[in-house]
Amino acid sequence: MEKNIVVLTSGGDAPGMNACIRAVVRTAIYHGFKVYGVERGYQGMIEGLFTPMDSSSVSNIIQRGGTIIKTARCKEFETVEGRRLAFENLQMNHIEGVIAIGGNGTYAGAAQFYKEFSFPIIGAPGTIDNDLYGTDYTIGYDTAINTALDAIDKIRDTADSFDRTFFVEVMGRDSGFIAMDVGLAGGAEAILVPELHNELDHLIGILQSGWGRKKGSQLIVVAEGDDEGGVYEVVKKIKKYIPSLDPRMVVLGHIQRGGSPTARDRVLASRLGAAAVMAIMEGKENIAVGIVNDQINYVSLEEAINLKKPVKEGLLKLAAMLST
Ligand code: F6P
C-alpha cells in the first residue's frame, strides 16, 4: 500500500525538528512510502515546492538545530484561496497525506485545511513553547529550557558579584512553561507567567522581603507574553513604587530557539515522527500526535488547538519557597 506523503515544518523553528523530519522520512521509506519535503511550510505547499527525499537526504541532521526544509509563517495559507492552491498542488503531485511539524498556528492551519478539503493531515508538536494540548512535551522545549538556564546561570554570576537585581525575559508568547521551568531550575526569586494575573504587588513584596533579609542579588524571570508586559514594561511599573531600583534587564530572545537538540528532544522527535507516519498508515487523519505518560497519544487537531494544557501553578509556590 504505497503512499506519497509530504513533510513540512511551519512557524517558529524548534531544536529537534530535524530529528523529527529524519524519523518521518526513514519511517516512511521503511514502510514503502514515497516522501517529499515541502520547503518553507505552508508557503511551499502553495507554491508546489516538493522535493523527493531519500534516506540520505536526512543523513547527519539528527544533531542539528533549525530545520533543513526551512520554515515560514504563511499569511497566504490563512486565506481560502491560498489553501485551495495548496490542495491543488497536493492533488497534482498525487500526495495522499501531510505531516505538519509545528505549533499552534501550524495546527490551526492544518485543522482549517482538513475542514475544507478533508485531506489527511497529521500534526507533530514542534515548538519551544510547550503549549500544545495532547502531549506532555513538545519538540524543542527541553533544549530551549536548557539554553535559557545556561544563560540564567551566567547572569546569576554577574548579578551576585554586584548584588544586583536582574529581570530576565524568556520566550513564551501565550504560555509560561519555559518561564516556570527555568525559573525554578535557576533559583529565581519570582516568575511571571501569562496564565496568572495581578502579579505585581506580589513581586514587589518578594523583592522587598529579599532586601529586608539582606539578599544580595535577586533574579526575576518574566515570560514574554506576561500581561504586565515584557521585562522593560515590568521594570517601568515597579519603579513607580520603588524609584531607587536600579536593575538590569536581559531579553534572551531567539537564542532559545537555536542549538543542537538535547537527547530528550531527539528521542521525543524520533518517536513522534515515526508515530505520525504510523498514523497515516492506520488511516488516521486530522489528528495531532503526542506523548502522554510515555505513551503515544492522539488528539484531534481541534482539541490540540482549543484545549489548554495547564501550567503547574504549584511550581511557582515551590520556586518562591526555595528561593527565600
Ligand atoms: O512560537 C515559538 C516562539 O519562539 C514564541 O515563543 C515567540 O513568541 C515567537 O515564536 C517568536 O516568533 P518570531 O520568530 O516569528 O518572532
mmCIF file of C-alpha atoms and ligand atoms in Angstrom, residues 12 73 127-129 171-173 178 224 254 257, ligand 1:
data_model
loop_
_atom_site.group_PDB
_atom_site.id
_atom_site.type_symbol
_atom_site.label_atom_id
_atom_site.label_comp_id
_atom_site.label_asym_id
_atom_site.label_seq_id
_atom_site.Cartn_x
_atom_site.Cartn_y
_atom_site.Cartn_z
ATOM 1 C CA GLY A 12 8.803 29.063 14.910
ATOM 2 C CA ARG A 73 4.685 31.923 8.944
ATOM 3 C CA THR A 127 7.564 24.393 19.315
ATOM 4 C CA ILE A 128 9.800 25.551 22.143
ATOM 5 C CA ASP A 129 6.742 26.932 23.952
ATOM 6 C CA MET A 171 10.102 33.234 25.276
ATOM 7 C CA GLY A 172 6.511 32.112 25.618
ATOM 8 C CA ARG A 173 4.042 34.272 23.747
ATOM 9 C CA ILE A 178 9.586 27.997 29.767
ATOM 10 C CA GLU A 224 7.447 37.444 27.137
ATOM 11 C CA HIS A 254 15.864 33.831 19.734
ATOM 12 C CA ARG A 257 15.350 28.621 19.529
HETATM 13 O O1 F6P B 1 6.299 30.003 18.959
HETATM 14 C C1 F6P B 1 7.624 29.982 19.311
HETATM 15 C C2 F6P B 1 8.144 31.388 19.536
HETATM 16 O O2 F6P B 1 9.525 31.283 19.758
HETATM 17 C C3 F6P B 1 7.469 32.152 20.672
HETATM 18 O O3 F6P B 1 7.951 31.825 21.950
HETATM 19 C C4 F6P B 1 7.773 33.570 20.281
HETATM 20 O O4 F6P B 1 6.832 34.460 20.825
HETATM 21 C C5 F6P B 1 7.679 33.534 18.793
HETATM 22 O O5 F6P B 1 7.945 32.202 18.400
HETATM 23 C C6 F6P B 1 8.605 34.484 18.071
HETATM 24 O O6 F6P B 1 8.356 34.375 16.713
HETATM 25 P P1 F6P B 1 9.235 35.054 15.575
HETATM 26 O O7 F6P B 1 10.498 34.275 15.459
HETATM 27 O O8 F6P B 1 8.400 34.946 14.354
HETATM 28 O O9 F6P B 1 9.488 36.436 16.018
#
